[in-house]
Amino acid sequence: MKKVAIVMGSDSDLPILEKAIALLQSYQVPFVVHIYSAHRTPDEAKDFASNARKNNIGVIIAAAGKAAHLAGAIAANTTLPVIGLPIKSSALDGLDALLSTVQMPSGIPVATVAIDGAENAALLAIEILAIFDSTLLEKLEGTRKENRLKILEKDTLITNKYNK
């Protein structure tokens, strides 16, 4: 199975990314985690992205706050899918990171999830890998079914309480 790479611009992003790590672990998806900055370690970030495919990586989650150029810098150096994860880390409540991540020029796509949306970043990475992995697909479908049943149970409780 291909690995998911999680790259963060700073170790201050780790508390958010631990949610993605936990989800990948629960699905038994192999992963690697690195800190590379688009601004402070541009050569290392480029080297990582350029070699990701030959290092058995299938999807990259790139998380950064503030100027948030990491996902774009990674995407510029690989043809693997890159998922941008904007991190709330400034006075602008993550809006700066969100806009920096979604405003990519034509030809360099970055899929972007919500500010601090680590779980969805991990799920999207798993969905991408599940295109070619039926075991992952079955796990995803099971999770969706469980989530559906939980909501229907809550609906029944609320309906019984208020719709008399």
mmCIF file with all atom_site columns, C-alpha atoms in Angstrom:
data_model
loop_
_atom_site.group_PDB
_atom_site.id
_atom_site.type_symbol
_atom_site.label_atom_id
_atom_site.label_alt_id
_atom_site.label_comp_id
_atom_site.label_asym_id
_atom_site.label_entity_id
_atom_site.label_seq_id
_atom_site.pdbx_PDB_ins_code
_atom_site.Cartn_x
_atom_site.Cartn_y
_atom_site.Cartn_z
_atom_site.occupancy
_atom_site.B_iso_or_equiv
_atom_site.pdbx_formal_charge
_atom_site.auth_seq_id
_atom_site.auth_comp_id
_atom_site.auth_asym_id
_atom_site.auth_atom_id
_atom_site.pdbx_PDB_model_num
ATOM 1   C CA . MET A 1 1   ? 0.000   0.000  0.000   1.00 0.00 ? 1   MET A CA 1
ATOM 2   C CA . LYS A 1 2   ? 1.178   3.518  -0.752  1.00 0.00 ? 2   LYS A CA 1
ATOM 3   C CA . LYS A 1 3   ? 1.969   5.797  2.179   1.00 0.00 ? 3   LYS A CA 1
ATOM 4   C CA . VAL A 1 4   ? 0.428   9.116  3.077   1.00 0.00 ? 4   VAL A CA 1
ATOM 5   C CA . ALA A 1 5   ? 2.973   11.839 3.759   1.00 0.00 ? 5   ALA A CA 1
ATOM 6   C CA . ILE A 1 6   ? 2.109   14.484 6.313   1.00 0.00 ? 6   ILE A CA 1
ATOM 7   C CA . VAL A 1 7   ? 4.235   17.592 6.017   1.00 0.00 ? 7   VAL A CA 1
ATOM 8   C CA . MET A 1 8   ? 3.848   20.515 8.384   1.00 0.00 ? 8   MET A CA 1
ATOM 9   C CA . GLY A 1 9   ? 5.446   23.912 8.213   1.00 0.00 ? 9   GLY A CA 1
ATOM 10  C CA . SER A 1 10  ? 6.103   24.049 11.957  1.00 0.00 ? 10  SER A CA 1
ATOM 11  C CA . ASP A 1 11  ? 5.924   21.754 14.945  1.00 0.00 ? 11  ASP A CA 1
ATOM 12  C CA . SER A 1 12  ? 3.237   24.098 16.311  1.00 0.00 ? 12  SER A CA 1
ATOM 13  C CA . ASP A 1 13  ? 0.936   22.454 13.712  1.00 0.00 ? 13  ASP A CA 1
ATOM 14  C CA . LEU A 1 14  ? 1.382   19.017 15.293  1.00 0.00 ? 14  LEU A CA 1
ATOM 15  C CA . PRO A 1 15  ? -1.585  19.168 17.731  1.00 0.00 ? 15  PRO A CA 1
ATOM 16  C CA . ILE A 1 16  ? -3.929  19.570 14.753  1.00 0.00 ? 16  ILE A CA 1
ATOM 17  C CA . LEU A 1 17  ? -2.131  16.943 12.666  1.00 0.00 ? 17  LEU A CA 1
ATOM 18  C CA . GLU A 1 18  ? -2.301  14.379 15.449  1.00 0.00 ? 18  GLU A CA 1
ATOM 19  C CA . LYS A 1 19  ? -5.986  14.020 14.541  1.00 0.00 ? 19  LYS A CA 1
ATOM 20  C CA . ALA A 1 20  ? -5.015  13.019 11.000  1.00 0.00 ? 20  ALA A CA 1
ATOM 21  C CA . ILE A 1 21  ? -2.321  10.691 12.318  1.00 0.00 ? 21  ILE A CA 1
ATOM 22  C CA . ALA A 1 22  ? -4.814  8.954  14.619  1.00 0.00 ? 22  ALA A CA 1
ATOM 23  C CA . LEU A 1 23  ? -7.260  8.475  11.757  1.00 0.00 ? 23  LEU A CA 1
ATOM 24  C CA . LEU A 1 24  ? -4.601  7.048  9.449   1.00 0.00 ? 24  LEU A CA 1
ATOM 25  C CA . GLN A 1 25  ? -3.564  4.676  12.231  1.00 0.00 ? 25  GLN A CA 1
ATOM 26  C CA . SER A 1 26  ? -7.163  3.554  12.759  1.00 0.00 ? 26  SER A CA 1
ATOM 27  C CA . TYR A 1 27  ? -7.401  2.685  9.049   1.00 0.00 ? 27  TYR A CA 1
ATOM 28  C CA . GLN A 1 28  ? -3.954  1.035  9.184   1.00 0.00 ? 28  GLN A CA 1
ATOM 29  C CA . VAL A 1 29  ? -2.640  3.332  6.463   1.00 0.00 ? 29  VAL A CA 1
ATOM 30  C CA . PRO A 1 30  ? 1.150   3.691  6.503   1.00 0.00 ? 30  PRO A CA 1
ATOM 31  C CA . PHE A 1 31  ? 2.415   7.253  6.756   1.00 0.00 ? 31  PHE A CA 1
ATOM 32  C CA . VAL A 1 32  ? 5.450   9.435  7.256   1.00 0.00 ? 32  VAL A CA 1
ATOM 33  C CA . VAL A 1 33  ? 5.591   12.785 9.038   1.00 0.00 ? 33  VAL A CA 1
ATOM 34  C CA . HIS A 1 34  ? 8.003   15.654 8.356   1.00 0.00 ? 34  HIS A CA 1
ATOM 35  C CA . ILE A 1 35  ? 8.522   19.333 9.125   1.00 0.00 ? 35  ILE A CA 1
ATOM 36  C CA . TYR A 1 36  ? 9.525   21.354 6.073   1.00 0.00 ? 36  TYR A CA 1
ATOM 37  C CA . SER A 1 37  ? 8.965   25.053 5.617   1.00 0.00 ? 37  SER A CA 1
ATOM 38  C CA . ALA A 1 38  ? 8.297   26.575 2.215   1.00 0.00 ? 38  ALA A CA 1
ATOM 39  C CA . HIS A 1 39  ? 10.290  29.604 3.370   1.00 0.00 ? 39  HIS A CA 1
ATOM 40  C CA . ARG A 1 40  ? 12.897  28.326 5.822   1.00 0.00 ? 40  ARG A CA 1
ATOM 41  C CA . THR A 1 41  ? 13.757  24.941 4.238   1.00 0.00 ? 41  THR A CA 1
ATOM 42  C CA . PRO A 1 42  ? 12.754  25.351 0.592   1.00 0.00 ? 42  PRO A CA 1
ATOM 43  C CA . ASP A 1 43  ? 15.467  23.022 -0.734  1.00 0.00 ? 43  ASP A CA 1
ATOM 44  C CA . GLU A 1 44  ? 14.468  20.211 1.618   1.00 0.00 ? 44  GLU A CA 1
ATOM 45  C CA . ALA A 1 45  ? 10.773  20.679 0.837   1.00 0.00 ? 45  ALA A CA 1
ATOM 46  C CA . LYS A 1 46  ? 11.514  20.534 -2.880  1.00 0.00 ? 46  LYS A CA 1
ATOM 47  C CA . ASP A 1 47  ? 13.716  17.450 -2.489  1.00 0.00 ? 47  ASP A CA 1
ATOM 48  C CA . PHE A 1 48  ? 11.029  15.694 -0.450  1.00 0.00 ? 48  PHE A CA 1
ATOM 49  C CA . ALA A 1 49  ? 8.291   16.456 -2.997  1.00 0.00 ? 49  ALA A CA 1
ATOM 50  C CA . SER A 1 50  ? 10.465  15.567 -5.985  1.00 0.00 ? 50  SER A CA 1
ATOM 51  C CA . ASN A 1 51  ? 11.282  12.160 -4.492  1.00 0.00 ? 51  ASN A CA 1
ATOM 52  C CA . ALA A 1 52  ? 7.923   11.339 -2.890  1.00 0.00 ? 52  ALA A CA 1
ATOM 53  C CA . ARG A 1 53  ? 6.691   9.050  -5.659  1.00 0.00 ? 53  ARG A CA 1
ATOM 54  C CA . LYS A 1 54  ? 9.828   6.907  -5.656  1.00 0.00 ? 54  LYS A CA 1
ATOM 55  C CA . ASN A 1 55  ? 9.567   6.741  -1.843  1.00 0.00 ? 55  ASN A CA 1
ATOM 56  C CA . ASN A 1 56  ? 6.210   4.927  -2.161  1.00 0.00 ? 56  ASN A CA 1
ATOM 57  C CA . ILE A 1 57  ? 4.089   7.926  -1.210  1.00 0.00 ? 57  ILE A CA 1
ATOM 58  C CA . GLY A 1 58  ? 0.660   8.122  -2.828  1.00 0.00 ? 58  GLY A CA 1
ATOM 59  C CA . VAL A 1 59  ? -0.811  11.291 -1.326  1.00 0.00 ? 59  VAL A CA 1
ATOM 60  C CA . ILE A 1 60  ? 0.668   14.273 0.516   1.00 0.00 ? 60  ILE A CA 1
ATOM 61  C CA . ILE A 1 61  ? -1.075  16.302 3.215   1.00 0.00 ? 61  ILE A CA 1
ATOM 62  C CA . ALA A 1 62  ? 0.637   19.691 3.543   1.00 0.00 ? 62  ALA A CA 1
ATOM 63  C CA . ALA A 1 63  ? -0.346  21.734 6.597   1.00 0.00 ? 63  ALA A CA 1
ATOM 64  C CA . ALA A 1 64  ? 0.669   25.307 7.281   1.00 0.00 ? 64  ALA A CA 1
ATOM 65  C CA . GLY A 1 65  ? -0.596  28.467 8.877   1.00 0.00 ? 65  GLY A CA 1
ATOM 66  C CA . LYS A 1 66  ? -0.206  32.162 8.138   1.00 0.00 ? 66  LYS A CA 1
ATOM 67  C CA . ALA A 1 67  ? 1.190   32.597 4.598   1.00 0.00 ? 67  ALA A CA 1
ATOM 68  C CA . ALA A 1 68  ? 0.664   28.831 4.041   1.00 0.00 ? 68  ALA A CA 1
ATOM 69  C CA . HIS A 1 69  ? 2.749   28.385 0.901   1.00 0.00 ? 69  HIS A CA 1
ATOM 70  C CA . LEU A 1 70  ? 3.773   24.846 1.818   1.00 0.00 ? 70  LEU A CA 1
ATOM 71  C CA . ALA A 1 71  ? 1.056   22.973 -0.107  1.00 0.00 ? 71  ALA A CA 1
ATOM 72  C CA . GLY A 1 72  ? 1.786   24.981 -3.243  1.00 0.00 ? 72  GLY A CA 1
ATOM 73  C CA . ALA A 1 73  ? 5.532   24.546 -2.885  1.00 0.00 ? 73  ALA A CA 1
ATOM 74  C CA . ILE A 1 74  ? 5.058   20.801 -2.504  1.00 0.00 ? 74  ILE A CA 1
ATOM 75  C CA . ALA A 1 75  ? 2.575   20.590 -5.394  1.00 0.00 ? 75  ALA A CA 1
ATOM 76  C CA . ALA A 1 76  ? 4.936   22.525 -7.654  1.00 0.00 ? 76  ALA A CA 1
ATOM 77  C CA . ASN A 1 77  ? 7.473   19.712 -7.302  1.00 0.00 ? 77  ASN A CA 1
ATOM 78  C CA . THR A 1 78  ? 5.333   16.569 -7.626  1.00 0.00 ? 78  THR A CA 1
ATOM 79  C CA . THR A 1 79  ? 2.458   15.196 -9.661  1.00 0.00 ? 79  THR A CA 1
ATOM 80  C CA . LEU A 1 80  ? 1.087   13.324 -6.654  1.00 0.00 ? 80  LEU A CA 1
ATOM 81  C CA . PRO A 1 81  ? -2.185  14.549 -5.144  1.00 0.00 ? 81  PRO A CA 1
ATOM 82  C CA . VAL A 1 82  ? -1.550  17.253 -2.550  1.00 0.00 ? 82  VAL A CA 1
ATOM 83  C CA . ILE A 1 83  ? -4.109  18.076 0.111   1.00 0.00 ? 83  ILE A CA 1
ATOM 84  C CA . GLY A 1 84  ? -3.668  21.498 1.654   1.00 0.00 ? 84  GLY A CA 1
ATOM 85  C CA . LEU A 1 85  ? -4.588  21.829 5.309   1.00 0.00 ? 85  LEU A CA 1
ATOM 86  C CA . PRO A 1 86  ? -4.778  25.467 6.407   1.00 0.00 ? 86  PRO A CA 1
ATOM 87  C CA . ILE A 1 87  ? -3.945  25.902 10.091  1.00 0.00 ? 87  ILE A CA 1
ATOM 88  C CA . LYS A 1 88  ? -5.414  28.560 12.367  1.00 0.00 ? 88  LYS A CA 1
ATOM 89  C CA . SER A 1 89  ? -2.303  30.222 13.737  1.00 0.00 ? 89  SER A CA 1
ATOM 90  C CA . SER A 1 90  ? -2.589  33.972 13.427  1.00 0.00 ? 90  SER A CA 1
ATOM 91  C CA . ALA A 1 91  ? -4.698  36.994 14.196  1.00 0.00 ? 91  ALA A CA 1
ATOM 92  C CA . LEU A 1 92  ? -6.712  36.253 11.048  1.00 0.00 ? 92  LEU A CA 1
ATOM 93  C CA . ASP A 1 93  ? -8.070  32.972 12.503  1.00 0.00 ? 93  ASP A CA 1
ATOM 94  C CA . GLY A 1 94  ? -6.697  30.887 9.651   1.00 0.00 ? 94  GLY A CA 1
ATOM 95  C CA . LEU A 1 95  ? -8.365  32.851 6.864   1.00 0.00 ? 95  LEU A CA 1
ATOM 96  C CA . ASP A 1 96  ? -4.941  33.894 5.595   1.00 0.00 ? 96  ASP A CA 1
ATOM 97  C CA . ALA A 1 97  ? -3.832  30.254 5.481   1.00 0.00 ? 97  ALA A CA 1
ATOM 98  C CA . LEU A 1 98  ? -7.052  29.190 3.777   1.00 0.00 ? 98  LEU A CA 1
ATOM 99  C CA . LEU A 1 99  ? -6.766  31.816 1.055   1.00 0.00 ? 99  LEU A CA 1
ATOM 100 C CA . SER A 1 100 ? -3.066  31.089 0.509   1.00 0.00 ? 100 SER A CA 1
ATOM 101 C CA . THR A 1 101 ? -3.853  27.388 0.116   1.00 0.00 ? 101 THR A CA 1
ATOM 102 C CA . VAL A 1 102 ? -6.874  27.583 -2.192  1.00 0.00 ? 102 VAL A CA 1
ATOM 103 C CA . GLN A 1 103 ? -5.576  30.326 -4.506  1.00 0.00 ? 103 GLN A CA 1
ATOM 104 C CA . MET A 1 104 ? -3.286  28.124 -6.594  1.00 0.00 ? 104 MET A CA 1
ATOM 105 C CA . PRO A 1 105 ? -2.434  29.057 -10.178 1.00 0.00 ? 105 PRO A CA 1
ATOM 106 C CA . SER A 1 106 ? -3.770  26.963 -13.040 1.00 0.00 ? 106 SER A CA 1
ATOM 107 C CA . GLY A 1 107 ? -1.707  23.850 -13.618 1.00 0.00 ? 107 GLY A CA 1
ATOM 108 C CA . ILE A 1 108 ? -0.693  23.303 -9.993  1.00 0.00 ? 108 ILE A CA 1
ATOM 109 C CA . PRO A 1 109 ? -3.757  21.866 -8.215  1.00 0.00 ? 109 PRO A CA 1
ATOM 110 C CA . VAL A 1 110 ? -4.050  21.563 -4.450  1.00 0.00 ? 110 VAL A CA 1
ATOM 111 C CA . ALA A 1 111 ? -7.146  20.046 -2.885  1.00 0.00 ? 111 ALA A CA 1
ATOM 112 C CA . THR A 1 112 ? -7.971  22.049 0.230   1.00 0.00 ? 112 THR A CA 1
ATOM 113 C CA . VAL A 1 113 ? -9.933  21.120 3.337   1.00 0.00 ? 113 VAL A CA 1
ATOM 114 C CA . ALA A 1 114 ? -11.304 23.337 6.091   1.00 0.00 ? 114 ALA A CA 1
ATOM 115 C CA . ILE A 1 115 ? -9.173  25.338 8.481   1.00 0.00 ? 115 ILE A CA 1
ATOM 116 C CA . ASP A 1 116 ? -7.831  22.824 11.037  1.00 0.00 ? 116 ASP A CA 1
ATOM 117 C CA . GLY A 1 117 ? -9.700  20.078 9.119   1.00 0.00 ? 117 GLY A CA 1
ATOM 118 C CA . ALA A 1 118 ? -7.144  17.349 9.796   1.00 0.00 ? 118 ALA A CA 1
ATOM 119 C CA . GLU A 1 119 ? -9.680  14.527 9.931   1.00 0.00 ? 119 GLU A CA 1
ATOM 120 C CA . ASN A 1 120 ? -11.059 15.418 6.507   1.00 0.00 ? 120 ASN A CA 1
ATOM 121 C CA . ALA A 1 121 ? -7.538  15.717 5.109   1.00 0.00 ? 121 ALA A CA 1
ATOM 122 C CA . ALA A 1 122 ? -6.808  12.191 6.311   1.00 0.00 ? 122 ALA A CA 1
ATOM 123 C CA . LEU A 1 123 ? -10.142 10.875 5.025   1.00 0.00 ? 123 LEU A CA 1
ATOM 124 C CA . LEU A 1 124 ? -9.564  12.443 1.620   1.00 0.00 ? 124 LEU A CA 1
ATOM 125 C CA . ALA A 1 125 ? -6.101  10.872 1.486   1.00 0.00 ? 125 ALA A CA 1
ATOM 126 C CA . ILE A 1 126 ? -7.631  7.502  2.407   1.00 0.00 ? 126 ILE A CA 1
ATOM 127 C CA . GLU A 1 127 ? -10.327 7.913  -0.256  1.00 0.00 ? 127 GLU A CA 1
ATOM 128 C CA . ILE A 1 128 ? -7.650  8.591  -2.868  1.00 0.00 ? 128 ILE A CA 1
ATOM 129 C CA . LEU A 1 129 ? -5.725  5.480  -1.851  1.00 0.00 ? 129 LEU A CA 1
ATOM 130 C CA . ALA A 1 130 ? -8.978  3.473  -1.756  1.00 0.00 ? 130 ALA A CA 1
ATOM 131 C CA . ILE A 1 131 ? -9.402  3.974  -5.503  1.00 0.00 ? 131 ILE A CA 1
ATOM 132 C CA . PHE A 1 132 ? -6.987  1.068  -5.884  1.00 0.00 ? 132 PHE A CA 1
ATOM 133 C CA . ASP A 1 133 ? -7.414  -0.677 -2.517  1.00 0.00 ? 133 ASP A CA 1
ATOM 134 C CA . SER A 1 134 ? -10.636 -2.587 -1.870  1.00 0.00 ? 134 SER A CA 1
ATOM 135 C CA . THR A 1 135 ? -9.811  -3.147 1.825   1.00 0.00 ? 135 THR A CA 1
ATOM 136 C CA . LEU A 1 136 ? -9.635  0.600  2.423   1.00 0.00 ? 136 LEU A CA 1
ATOM 137 C CA . LEU A 1 137 ? -12.817 1.072  0.419   1.00 0.00 ? 137 LEU A CA 1
ATOM 138 C CA . GLU A 1 138 ? -14.655 -1.430 2.633   1.00 0.00 ? 138 GLU A CA 1
ATOM 139 C CA . LYS A 1 139 ? -13.424 0.348  5.775   1.00 0.00 ? 139 LYS A CA 1
ATOM 140 C CA . LEU A 1 140 ? -14.581 3.713  4.408   1.00 0.00 ? 140 LEU A CA 1
ATOM 141 C CA . GLU A 1 141 ? -17.997 2.328  3.511   1.00 0.00 ? 141 GLU A CA 1
ATOM 142 C CA . GLY A 1 142 ? -18.272 0.810  7.004   1.00 0.00 ? 142 GLY A CA 1
ATOM 143 C CA . THR A 1 143 ? -17.446 4.140  8.604   1.00 0.00 ? 143 THR A CA 1
ATOM 144 C CA . ARG A 1 144 ? -20.051 5.917  6.495   1.00 0.00 ? 144 ARG A CA 1
ATOM 145 C CA . LYS A 1 145 ? -22.673 3.331  7.488   1.00 0.00 ? 145 LYS A CA 1
ATOM 146 C CA . GLU A 1 146 ? -21.774 3.695  11.193  1.00 0.00 ? 146 GLU A CA 1
ATOM 147 C CA . ASN A 1 147 ? -22.013 7.495  10.948  1.00 0.00 ? 147 ASN A CA 1
ATOM 148 C CA . ARG A 1 148 ? -25.403 7.221  9.250   1.00 0.00 ? 148 ARG A CA 1
ATOM 149 C CA . LEU A 1 149 ? -26.740 4.939  11.981  1.00 0.00 ? 149 LEU A CA 1
ATOM 150 C CA . LYS A 1 150 ? -25.474 7.257  14.732  1.00 0.00 ? 150 LYS A CA 1
ATOM 151 C CA . ILE A 1 151 ? -27.325 10.197 13.199  1.00 0.00 ? 151 ILE A CA 1
ATOM 152 C CA . LEU A 1 152 ? -30.521 8.179  12.762  1.00 0.00 ? 152 LEU A CA 1
ATOM 153 C CA . GLU A 1 153 ? -30.345 7.090  16.418  1.00 0.00 ? 153 GLU A CA 1
ATOM 154 C CA . LYS A 1 154 ? -29.959 10.729 17.490  1.00 0.00 ? 154 LYS A CA 1
ATOM 155 C CA . ASP A 1 155 ? -32.857 11.683 15.221  1.00 0.00 ? 155 ASP A CA 1
ATOM 156 C CA . THR A 1 156 ? -35.051 9.088  16.902  1.00 0.00 ? 156 THR A CA 1
ATOM 157 C CA . LEU A 1 157 ? -34.166 10.433 20.361  1.00 0.00 ? 157 LEU A CA 1
ATOM 158 C CA . ILE A 1 158 ? -34.886 14.036 19.368  1.00 0.00 ? 158 ILE A CA 1
ATOM 159 C CA . THR A 1 159 ? -38.055 13.101 17.498  1.00 0.00 ? 159 THR A CA 1
ATOM 160 C CA . ASN A 1 160 ? -39.384 11.132 20.464  1.00 0.00 ? 160 ASN A CA 1
ATOM 161 C CA . LYS A 1 161 ? -38.552 13.956 22.864  1.00 0.00 ? 161 LYS A CA 1
ATOM 162 C CA . TYR A 1 162 ? -40.040 16.881 20.907  1.00 0.00 ? 162 TYR A CA 1
ATOM 163 C CA . ASN A 1 163 ? -42.554 15.494 18.408  1.00 0.00 ? 163 ASN A CA 1
ATOM 164 C CA . LYS A 1 164 ? -45.318 14.272 20.677  1.00 0.00 ? 164 LYS A CA 1
#
